[in-house]
């Protein structure tokens, strides 16, 4: 991909381990940098949809309690944390003159044609109004079978529903490596992937961090979903969210997943 000279519709996904500190409190410096960068993308004429995790962690941090153990506790923490997250996003984005809108999804919305069309219409209306939709799974009412298996997968479906031009997954790792870089210091980052086959799947290491739920396997699944729909995807290290500018400038960072042309 050679930079963004035209206005594009971009879905950016950011995970819990990138949004929060070790103890689970929100990483304000990082979130501020993310909001500023995405606001600048908007100012440059792009449409931005943010898929943000962090609800459960923000709820735990707000109550200053231990990590939730059972599903009901996690759902309660998500209900508390989601409004904390939105309060922060709303304030920071409005500092840069932008309006956010919360959309909480469950998998049954995507699977049901009528409800999916309703979601499509809402996204398209919000984007037409110049808003920044901020999406999370509706954790508080998700049950087994209704969930996406994490926001990596959710972000892929959001890209489909929004007819996005690009999905960017901001992770705590620089991209896809030929083997797990946490275990093998000689692991090499892959610049570009053309299609998700067994060789690519074999490069995915184990699960992610204690706070996040994803890992490389769910990111590759997300890539498979969007590539089949002709949408490219990047995995980038979100430690410094201004890395997004590099994509805007057509530089080579992270791992680029190319759809079949
Ligand atoms: N929806 C969850 C949250 O906001 C995160 C899911 C994930 O980490 O993929 O806490």
XYZ file of N, CA, C and O in Angstrom, residues 54-234:
724
model
N -10.798 -2.678 26.925
C -10.428 -1.962 28.143
C -11.550 -1.778 29.140
O -11.324 -1.264 30.238
N -12.790 -2.212 28.781
C -13.913 -1.971 29.689
C -13.750 -2.737 31.003
O -13.916 -2.171 32.087
N -13.416 -4.015 30.898
C -13.300 -4.831 32.115
C -12.185 -4.267 33.002
O -12.373 -4.030 34.203
N -11.031 -3.994 32.397
C -9.900 -3.463 33.165
C -10.240 -2.118 33.805
O -9.892 -1.867 34.967
N -10.919 -1.261 33.045
C -11.261 0.067 33.586
C -12.234 -0.067 34.755
O -12.155 0.692 35.729
N -13.130 -1.045 34.681
C -14.075 -1.282 35.782
C -13.350 -1.756 37.029
O -13.600 -1.278 38.146
N -12.419 -2.682 36.838
C -11.629 -3.212 37.956
C -10.823 -2.082 38.603
O -10.778 -1.929 39.823
N -10.211 -1.256 37.756
C -9.383 -0.167 38.265
C -10.242 0.850 39.016
O -9.861 1.340 40.075
N -11.427 1.138 38.486
C -12.309 2.131 39.115
C -12.729 1.673 40.521
O -12.737 2.452 41.465
N -13.058 0.394 40.651
C -13.490 -0.120 41.954
C -12.314 -0.478 42.848
O -12.491 -0.813 44.014
N -11.120 -0.458 42.234
C -9.915 -0.831 42.971
C -10.068 -2.210 43.609
O -9.776 -2.405 44.788
N -10.570 -3.142 42.826
C -10.844 -4.473 43.347
C -9.928 -5.496 42.669
O -9.096 -5.132 41.834
N -10.086 -6.760 43.007
C -9.265 -7.802 42.377
C -9.813 -8.108 40.981
O -10.929 -7.715 40.653
N -9.047 -8.801 40.162
C -9.511 -9.194 38.826
C -10.763 -10.055 38.966
O -10.833 -10.911 39.845
N -11.778 -9.836 38.126
C -12.988 -10.658 38.220
C -12.692 -12.103 37.850
O -11.829 -12.376 37.018
N -13.401 -13.013 38.519
C -13.133 -14.427 38.273
C -14.217 -15.035 37.400
O -13.941 -15.655 36.389
N -15.471 -14.819 37.775
C -16.518 -15.466 36.980
C -17.127 -14.503 35.950
O -16.848 -13.307 35.945
N -17.952 -15.066 35.099
C -18.498 -14.291 33.984
C -19.339 -13.112 34.474
O -19.210 -11.986 33.972
N -20.179 -13.359 35.483
C -21.044 -12.280 35.983
C -20.204 -11.119 36.520
O -20.526 -9.941 36.301
N -19.097 -11.441 37.194
C -18.217 -10.375 37.706
C -17.587 -9.594 36.555
O -17.523 -8.365 36.584
N -17.145 -10.320 35.535
C -16.539 -9.642 34.376
C -17.568 -8.739 33.705
O -17.260 -7.620 33.297
N -18.807 -9.234 33.600
C -19.848 -8.446 32.937
C -20.173 -7.196 33.745
O -20.424 -6.132 33.185
N -20.145 -7.331 35.075
C -20.392 -6.174 35.936
C -19.258 -5.155 35.791
O -19.497 -3.951 35.673
N -18.018 -5.656 35.763
C -16.859 -4.753 35.611
C -16.922 -4.026 34.278
O -16.590 -2.845 34.172
N -17.356 -4.760 33.232
C -17.451 -4.149 31.902
C -18.480 -3.023 31.901
O -18.274 -1.975 31.280
N -19.595 -3.234 32.627
C -20.639 -2.204 32.669
C -20.115 -0.932 33.333
O -20.408 0.182 32.895
N -19.307 -1.126 34.379
C -18.719 0.036 35.068
C -17.651 0.684 34.192
O -17.625 1.895 33.981
N -16.784 -0.159 33.654
C -15.633 0.351 32.901
C -16.004 0.980 31.565
O -15.360 1.935 31.124
N -17.034 0.451 30.914
C -17.407 0.974 29.596
C -17.769 2.458 29.673
O -17.375 3.257 28.830
N -18.507 2.822 30.716
C -18.894 4.243 30.813
C -17.684 5.104 31.195
O -17.571 6.253 30.765
N -16.759 4.519 31.963
C -15.515 5.247 32.279
C -14.723 5.525 30.998
O -14.228 6.616 30.764
N -14.613 4.456 30.171
C -13.871 4.580 28.909
C -14.487 5.658 28.026
O -13.788 6.516 27.488
N -15.825 5.585 27.874
C -16.502 6.527 26.981
C -16.406 7.957 27.499
O -16.289 8.897 26.718
N -16.440 8.095 28.824
C -16.320 9.439 29.409
C -14.982 10.053 28.992
O -14.909 11.197 28.558
N -13.933 9.229 29.093
C -12.601 9.711 28.745
C -12.489 10.004 27.246
O -12.016 11.073 26.842
N -12.931 9.041 26.416
C -12.845 9.256 24.965
C -13.641 10.494 24.555
O -13.201 11.298 23.739
N -14.832 10.621 25.113
C -15.694 11.736 24.738
C -15.014 13.069 25.066
O -15.001 13.996 24.255
N -14.419 13.132 26.251
C -13.768 14.383 26.661
C -12.550 14.684 25.778
O -12.395 15.796 25.278
N -11.713 13.647 25.569
C -10.482 13.890 24.809
C -10.781 14.215 23.339
O -10.204 15.134 22.769
N -11.699 13.447 22.726
C -12.004 13.740 21.316
C -12.655 15.108 21.179
O -12.408 15.816 20.214
N -13.482 15.487 22.168
C -14.129 16.799 22.013
C -13.122 17.927 22.210
O -13.289 19.003 21.651
N -12.030 17.674 22.916
C -10.948 18.671 22.993
C -10.404 18.986 21.598
O -9.882 20.067 21.345
N -10.486 17.995 20.695
C -9.995 18.209 19.324
C -11.153 18.488 18.365
O -11.002 18.405 17.156
N -12.336 18.749 18.922
C -13.476 19.162 18.096
C -14.270 18.021 17.486
O -15.047 18.236 16.551
N -14.085 16.796 17.999
C -14.793 15.653 17.394
C -15.818 15.052 18.352
O -15.658 15.088 19.565
N -16.853 14.462 17.740
C -17.942 13.850 18.510
C -17.854 12.340 18.401
O -17.696 11.810 17.293
N -17.948 11.676 19.531
C -17.895 10.210 19.514
C -19.297 9.636 19.694
O -20.212 10.324 20.165
N -19.453 8.369 19.308
C -20.738 7.681 19.456
C -20.434 6.245 19.865
O -19.554 5.610 19.276
N -21.126 5.768 20.876
C -20.842 4.406 21.365
C -21.712 3.371 20.651
O -22.932 3.532 20.578
N -21.070 2.316 20.155
C -21.834 1.185 19.606
C -21.335 -0.095 20.272
O -20.145 -0.411 20.223
N -22.262 -0.793 20.931
C -21.924 -2.057 21.585
C -22.569 -3.193 20.802
O -23.777 -3.164 20.552
N -21.770 -4.152 20.393
C -22.271 -5.220 19.519
C -22.181 -6.594 20.174
O -21.328 -6.822 21.031
N -23.066 -7.479 19.735
C -22.911 -8.909 20.045
C -22.951 -9.654 18.720
O -23.450 -9.140 17.719
N -22.443 -10.878 18.725
C -22.291 -11.620 17.478
C -23.635 -11.870 16.787
O -23.706 -11.911 15.551
N -24.714 -11.991 17.577
C -26.020 -12.270 16.948
C -26.492 -11.108 16.078
O -27.271 -11.305 15.149
N -25.988 -9.906 16.346
C -26.334 -8.762 15.486
C -25.724 -8.975 14.098
O -26.359 -8.735 13.070
N -24.491 -9.455 14.087
C -23.789 -9.673 12.816
C -24.437 -10.832 12.047
O -24.554 -10.802 10.822
N -24.863 -11.852 12.802
C -25.394 -13.063 12.160
C -26.829 -12.898 11.653
O -27.294 -13.688 10.849
N -27.540 -11.896 12.171
C -28.945 -11.718 11.777
C -29.032 -10.604 10.723
O -28.690 -9.457 10.997
N -29.482 -10.936 9.509
C -29.458 -9.956 8.411
C -30.184 -8.650 8.737
O -29.690 -7.564 8.405
N -31.333 -8.739 9.423
C -32.082 -7.507 9.716
C -31.320 -6.627 10.703
O -31.179 -5.411 10.514
N -30.787 -7.268 11.746
C -30.070 -6.491 12.769
C -28.741 -5.978 12.211
O -28.309 -4.871 12.525
N -28.110 -6.783 11.354
C -26.849 -6.345 10.743
C -27.080 -5.112 9.864
O -26.294 -4.157 9.883
N -28.179 -5.132 9.099
C -28.495 -3.967 8.259
C -28.749 -2.744 9.134
O -28.314 -1.624 8.801
N -29.411 -2.952 10.265
C -29.663 -1.824 11.177
C -28.330 -1.246 11.659
O -28.132 -0.024 11.696
N -27.392 -2.148 12.006
C -26.073 -1.679 12.470
C -25.346 -0.945 11.342
O -24.748 0.117 11.557
N -25.422 -1.502 10.130
C -24.784 -0.864 8.968
C -25.321 0.550 8.775
O -24.557 1.495 8.560
N -26.649 0.678 8.886
C -27.268 1.998 8.692
C -26.830 2.978 9.777
O -26.591 4.152 9.507
N -26.721 2.470 11.002
C -26.299 3.361 12.089
C -24.864 3.842 11.869
O -24.570 5.034 11.988
N -23.972 2.894 11.530
C -22.573 3.292 11.269
C -22.526 4.334 10.150
O -21.860 5.354 10.261
N -23.253 4.028 9.077
C -23.147 4.909 7.926
C -23.724 6.292 8.238
O -23.162 7.317 7.833
N -24.804 6.337 9.030
C -25.375 7.640 9.404
C -24.404 8.416 10.300
O -24.154 9.607 10.096
N -23.825 7.709 11.273
C -22.882 8.382 12.182
C -21.679 8.938 11.423
O -21.252 10.069 11.660
N -21.149 8.126 10.494
C -19.983 8.583 9.730
C -20.370 9.773 8.852
O -19.607 10.726 8.716
N -21.581 9.707 8.304
C -22.077 10.828 7.494
C -22.206 12.108 8.324
O -22.036 13.209 7.811
N -22.485 11.932 9.605
C -22.615 13.096 10.500
C -21.246 13.580 10.996
O -21.161 14.537 11.765
N -20.203 12.873 10.594
C -18.848 13.279 10.982
C -18.428 12.772 12.354
O -17.447 13.255 12.927
N -19.172 11.798 12.907
C -18.833 11.279 14.244
C -17.763 10.196 14.170
O -17.519 9.617 13.106
N -17.180 9.909 15.302
C -16.240 8.789 15.431
C -16.940 7.694 16.240
O -17.056 7.816 17.467
N -17.427 6.638 15.566
C -18.028 5.546 16.334
C -16.957 4.822 17.150
O -15.871 4.534 16.639
N -17.270 4.569 18.409
C -16.364 3.791 19.257
C -17.100 2.510 19.639
O -18.193 2.555 20.210
N -16.491 1.386 19.281
C -17.184 0.104 19.359
C -16.530 -0.797 20.397
O -15.300 -0.823 20.529
N -17.351 -1.530 21.105
C -16.856 -2.613 21.958
C -17.890 -3.719 21.899
O -19.012 -3.516 21.410
N -17.505 -4.882 22.365
C -18.510 -5.921 22.509
C -19.437 -5.527 23.661
O -19.006 -4.884 24.622
N -20.699 -5.897 23.547
C -21.640 -5.606 24.644
C -21.427 -6.655 25.734
O -22.260 -7.529 25.963
N -20.281 -6.532 26.402
C -19.827 -7.568 27.347
C -20.857 -7.887 28.431
O -20.999 -9.033 28.834
N -21.563 -6.876 28.885
C -22.455 -7.075 30.035
C -23.625 -7.998 29.736
O -24.212 -8.559 30.649
N -23.973 -8.144 28.448
C -25.082 -9.042 28.122
C -24.644 -10.166 27.177
O -25.476 -10.940 26.711
N -23.345 -10.236 26.886
C -22.868 -11.313 26.008
C -22.872 -12.620 26.776
O -22.486 -12.677 27.941
N -23.311 -13.662 26.111
C -23.215 -14.985 26.727
C -22.531 -15.878 25.707
O -22.347 -15.482 24.568
N -22.196 -17.060 26.128
C -21.521 -17.975 25.218
C -22.358 -18.146 23.955
O -23.560 -18.321 24.016
N -21.729 -18.063 22.838
C -22.466 -18.196 21.578
C -22.828 -16.840 20.993
O -23.024 -16.706 19.809
N -22.888 -15.828 21.879
C -23.197 -14.482 21.382
C -21.935 -13.640 21.292
O -21.975 -12.520 20.837
N -20.839 -14.196 21.793
C -19.648 -13.350 21.806
C -18.745 -13.623 20.607
O -18.894 -14.592 19.888
N -17.817 -12.691 20.408
C -16.943 -12.719 19.242
C -15.645 -13.463 19.514
O -14.846 -13.628 18.624
N -15.415 -13.832 20.763
C -14.114 -14.410 21.096
C -13.043 -13.335 21.122
O -11.893 -13.569 20.779
N -13.441 -12.134 21.517
C -12.463 -11.051 21.661
C -12.608 -9.990 20.590
O -13.242 -10.207 19.554
N -11.998 -8.836 20.880
C -12.178 -7.694 19.991
C -11.368 -7.766 18.704
O -11.611 -6.981 17.795
N -10.401 -8.694 18.619
C -9.718 -8.865 17.328
C -10.748 -9.279 16.288
O -10.829 -8.711 15.200
N -11.544 -10.292 16.628
C -12.573 -10.781 15.708
C -13.658 -9.725 15.514
O -14.096 -9.479 14.388
N -14.072 -9.103 16.613
C -15.093 -8.048 16.514
C -14.653 -6.970 15.519
O -15.441 -6.531 14.677
N -13.378 -6.567 15.594
C -12.911 -5.482 14.717
C -13.003 -5.884 13.242
O -13.276 -5.051 12.379
N -12.802 -7.170 12.960
C -12.907 -7.639 11.571
C -14.352 -7.507 11.088
O -14.611 -7.037 9.982
N -15.305 -7.910 11.943
C -16.718 -7.788 11.553
C -17.123 -6.318 11.422
O -17.903 -5.955 10.541
N -16.579 -5.476 12.289
C -16.884 -4.049 12.198
C -16.377 -3.503 10.855
O -17.074 -2.745 10.178
N -15.183 -3.928 10.448
C -14.639 -3.486 9.154
C -15.576 -3.893 8.016
O -15.811 -3.129 7.084
N -16.138 -5.098 8.118
C -17.071 -5.572 7.086
C -18.359 -4.747 7.090
O -18.811 -4.271 6.048
N -18.923 -4.597 8.281
C -20.208 -3.899 8.400
C -20.084 -2.425 7.969
O -21.007 -1.850 7.397
N -18.906 -1.835 8.227
C -18.698 -0.421 7.873
C -18.189 -0.252 6.448
O -17.946 0.868 6.030
N -17.971 -1.362 5.745
C -17.369 -1.300 4.398
C -16.074 -0.474 4.451
O -15.889 0.479 3.681
N -15.216 -0.847 5.382
C -13.981 -0.088 5.594
C -12.967 -0.352 4.473
O -13.026 -1.371 3.786
N -12.043 0.590 4.305
C -10.953 0.422 3.341
C -9.743 -0.226 3.983
O -8.855 -0.715 3.300
N -9.685 -0.175 5.304
C -8.498 -0.684 5.996
C -8.837 -0.985 7.453
O -9.584 -0.237 8.085
N -8.256 -2.075 7.959
C -8.331 -2.391 9.397
C -6.918 -2.325 9.964
O -5.995 -2.926 9.394
N -6.749 -1.581 11.045
C -5.435 -1.516 11.702
C -5.584 -2.068 13.115
O -6.417 -1.583 13.893
N -4.795 -3.071 13.443
C -4.843 -3.681 14.765
C -3.629 -3.194 15.554
O -2.485 -3.552 15.248
N -3.876 -2.331 16.543
C -2.782 -1.818 17.380
C -2.582 -2.785 18.539
O -3.455 -2.951 19.386
N -1.412 -3.394 18.557
C -1.164 -4.470 19.499
C 0.007 -4.120 20.417
O 0.539 -3.014 20.370
N 0.406 -5.086 21.259
C 1.584 -4.852 22.095
C 2.804 -5.543 21.489
O 3.788 -5.812 22.162
N 2.715 -5.821 20.206
C 3.816 -6.477 19.504
C 3.953 -5.800 18.132
O 2.979 -5.249 17.618
N 5.174 -5.818 17.554
C 5.437 -5.051 16.324
C 4.761 -5.594 15.076
O 4.748 -4.936 14.045
N 4.241 -6.805 15.147
C 3.623 -7.399 13.957
C 3.672 -8.907 14.092
O 3.860 -9.440 15.201
N 3.511 -9.595 12.967
C 3.606 -11.057 12.975
C 5.074 -11.455 12.823
O 5.774 -10.904 11.969
N 5.523 -12.360 13.667
C 6.902 -12.860 13.594
C 6.890 -14.301 13.090
O 5.871 -15.002 13.217
N 8.031 -14.734 12.545
C 8.075 -16.105 12.011
C 8.013 -17.142 13.138
O 7.676 -18.292 12.917
N 8.358 -16.708 14.372
C 8.117 -17.529 15.565
C 7.932 -16.580 16.748
O 8.158 -15.377 16.603
N 7.524 -17.111 17.885
C 7.170 -16.260 19.016
C 8.393 -15.472 19.522
O 9.321 -16.057 20.088
N 8.404 -14.128 19.339
C 9.580 -13.333 19.743
C 9.790 -13.282 21.255
O 10.864 -12.924 21.720
N 8.728 -13.639 22.032
C 8.892 -13.646 23.494
C 9.729 -14.845 23.931
O 10.329 -14.847 24.987
N 9.744 -15.868 23.065
C 10.527 -17.066 23.400
C 11.810 -17.158 22.592
O 12.801 -17.704 23.057
N 11.792 -16.659 21.350
C 12.950 -16.815 20.461
C 13.493 -15.445 20.062
O 12.878 -14.734 19.263
N 14.675 -15.075 20.617
C 15.226 -13.748 20.322
C 15.574 -13.570 18.834
O 15.658 -12.438 18.351
N 15.772 -14.666 18.095
C 16.131 -14.522 16.674
C 14.884 -14.472 15.769
O 15.002 -14.516 14.544
N 13.696 -14.357 16.373
C 12.464 -14.311 15.564
C 12.483 -13.084 14.657
O 12.977 -12.023 15.048
N 11.969 -13.248 13.456
C 11.981 -12.127 12.497
C 10.552 -11.687 12.180
O 9.672 -12.518 11.981
N 10.405 -10.355 12.105
C 9.086 -9.826 11.767
C 8.815 -10.021 10.280
O 9.695 -9.850 9.447
N 7.570 -10.389 9.983
C 7.170 -10.561 8.582
C 6.569 -9.232 8.112
O 5.665 -8.710 8.756
N 7.098 -8.689 7.016
C 6.620 -7.400 6.498
C 5.251 -7.477 5.861
O 4.426 -6.593 6.032
N 5.068 -8.560 5.094
C 3.846 -8.638 4.285
C 3.361 -10.071 4.212
O 4.168 -10.998 4.062
N 2.068 -10.233 4.347
C 1.466 -11.567 4.254
C 0.416 -11.525 3.148
O -0.419 -10.627 3.116
N 0.506 -12.493 2.255
C -0.494 -12.585 1.184
C -1.352 -13.822 1.438
O -0.988 -14.908 1.038
N -2.450 -13.632 2.137
C -3.347 -14.764 2.399
C -2.940 -15.530 3.648
O -1.756 -15.613 3.992
N -3.935 -16.047 4.346
C -3.690 -16.776 5.601
C -3.755 -18.273 5.307
O -4.829 -18.838 5.137
N -2.585 -18.902 5.209
C -2.576 -20.357 4.996
C -1.996 -21.044 6.239
O -1.715 -20.400 7.249
N -1.822 -22.357 6.154
C -1.347 -23.102 7.329
C 0.033 -22.644 7.797
O 0.318 -22.613 8.996
N 0.899 -22.256 6.835
C 2.240 -21.773 7.206
C 2.149 -20.519 8.055
O 2.870 -20.362 9.046
N 1.254 -19.613 7.658
C 1.081 -18.357 8.401
C 0.476 -18.657 9.774
O 0.951 -18.145 10.796
N -0.533 -19.527 9.787
C -1.181 -19.855 11.073
C -0.185 -20.474 12.049
O -0.260 -20.243 13.255
N 0.774 -21.224 11.520
C 1.758 -21.887 12.373
C 2.677 -20.886 13.071
O 3.311 -21.192 14.080
N 2.744 -19.642 12.529
C 3.630 -18.636 13.137
C 3.014 -18.017 14.388
O 3.695 -17.349 15.158
N 1.689 -18.169 14.562
C 1.014 -17.546 15.711
C 1.459 -18.226 16.998
O 1.413 -19.446 17.114
N 1.891 -17.430 17.948
C 2.311 -18.003 19.236
C 1.092 -18.352 20.080
O -0.013 -18.502 19.569
N 1.267 -18.436 21.387
C 0.156 -18.789 22.279
C -0.720 -17.591 22.581
O -0.831 -16.675 21.780
N -1.345 -17.625 23.749
C -2.276 -16.562 24.135
C -1.529 -15.257 24.372
O -0.301 -15.219 24.387
N -2.275 -14.179 24.579
C -1.679 -12.863 24.803
C -1.257 -12.675 26.253
O -0.785 -13.598 26.902
N -1.471 -11.462 26.751
C -1.041 -11.151 28.114
C -2.161 -11.462 29.108
O -3.257 -11.808 28.725
N -1.873 -11.271 30.403
C -2.875 -11.562 31.438
C -4.087 -10.635 31.328
O -5.209 -11.039 31.577
N -3.861 -9.368 30.939
C -4.979 -8.414 30.887
C -5.754 -8.511 29.580
O -6.951 -8.338 29.547
N -5.080 -8.767 28.476
C -5.767 -8.878 27.197
C -6.282 -10.292 27.013
O -5.965 -11.192 27.779
N -7.122 -10.479 26.000
C -7.624 -11.829 25.768
C -7.105 -12.378 24.446
O -7.170 -13.564 24.205
N -6.632 -11.490 23.582
C -6.223 -11.921 22.244
C -4.856 -12.558 22.254
O -4.307 -12.926 23.263
N -4.317 -12.698 21.125
C -2.990 -13.241 20.899
C -2.859 -13.180 19.403
O -3.717 -12.608 18.743
N -1.794 -13.742 18.856
C -1.631 -13.650 17.408
C -2.682 -14.481 16.667
O -3.129 -14.115 15.582
N -3.117 -15.587 17.273
C -4.069 -16.464 16.571
C -5.370 -15.720 16.249
O -5.887 -15.825 15.134
N -5.884 -14.944 17.206
C -7.145 -14.230 16.941
C -6.929 -13.087 15.936
O -7.835 -12.733 15.187
N -5.700 -12.540 15.902
C -5.411 -11.484 14.920
C -5.371 -12.074 13.511
O -5.825 -11.472 12.539
N -4.825 -13.289 13.416
C -4.782 -13.937 12.098
C -6.191 -14.323 11.638
O -6.503 -14.244 10.453
N -7.019 -14.719 12.592
C -8.411 -15.027 12.243
C -9.097 -13.759 11.718
O -9.811 -13.784 10.702
N -8.839 -12.632 12.401
C -9.396 -11.347 11.953
C -8.903 -11.030 10.546
O -9.672 -10.606 9.674
N -7.605 -11.264 10.309
C -7.034 -10.994 8.980
C -7.731 -11.842 7.920
O -8.078 -11.360 6.844
N -7.974 -13.111 8.254
C -8.641 -14.017 7.307
C -10.025 -13.464 6.931
O -10.394 -13.422 5.759
N -10.766 -13.000 7.939
C -12.125 -12.491 7.697
C -12.087 -11.263 6.776
O -12.828 -11.179 5.806
N -11.183 -10.318 7.069
C -11.194 -9.094 6.253
C -10.588 -9.321 4.865
O -11.069 -8.774 3.877
N -9.547 -10.155 4.797
C -8.910 -10.383 3.489
C -9.903 -11.019 2.522
O -9.934 -10.679 1.337
N -10.719 -11.940 3.041
C -11.727 -12.572 2.175
C -12.713 -11.545 1.635
O -13.300 -11.731 0.576
N -12.893 -10.448 2.374
C -13.807 -9.389 1.922
C -13.047 -8.311 1.135
O -13.600 -7.255 0.821
N -11.758 -8.551 0.871
C -10.980 -7.596 0.070
C -10.479 -6.396 0.848
O -10.071 -5.390 0.272
N -10.499 -6.499 2.190
C -10.047 -5.365 3.020
C -8.651 -5.683 3.573
O -8.458 -6.722 4.210
N -7.667 -4.796 3.355
C -6.337 -5.044 3.910
C -6.277 -4.782 5.415
O -7.139 -4.080 5.954
N -5.272 -5.337 6.035
C -5.129 -5.141 7.489
C -3.650 -4.949 7.844
O -2.772 -5.495 7.168
N -3.413 -4.164 8.870
C -2.070 -4.028 9.452
C -2.104 -4.493 10.900
O -3.093 -4.252 11.614
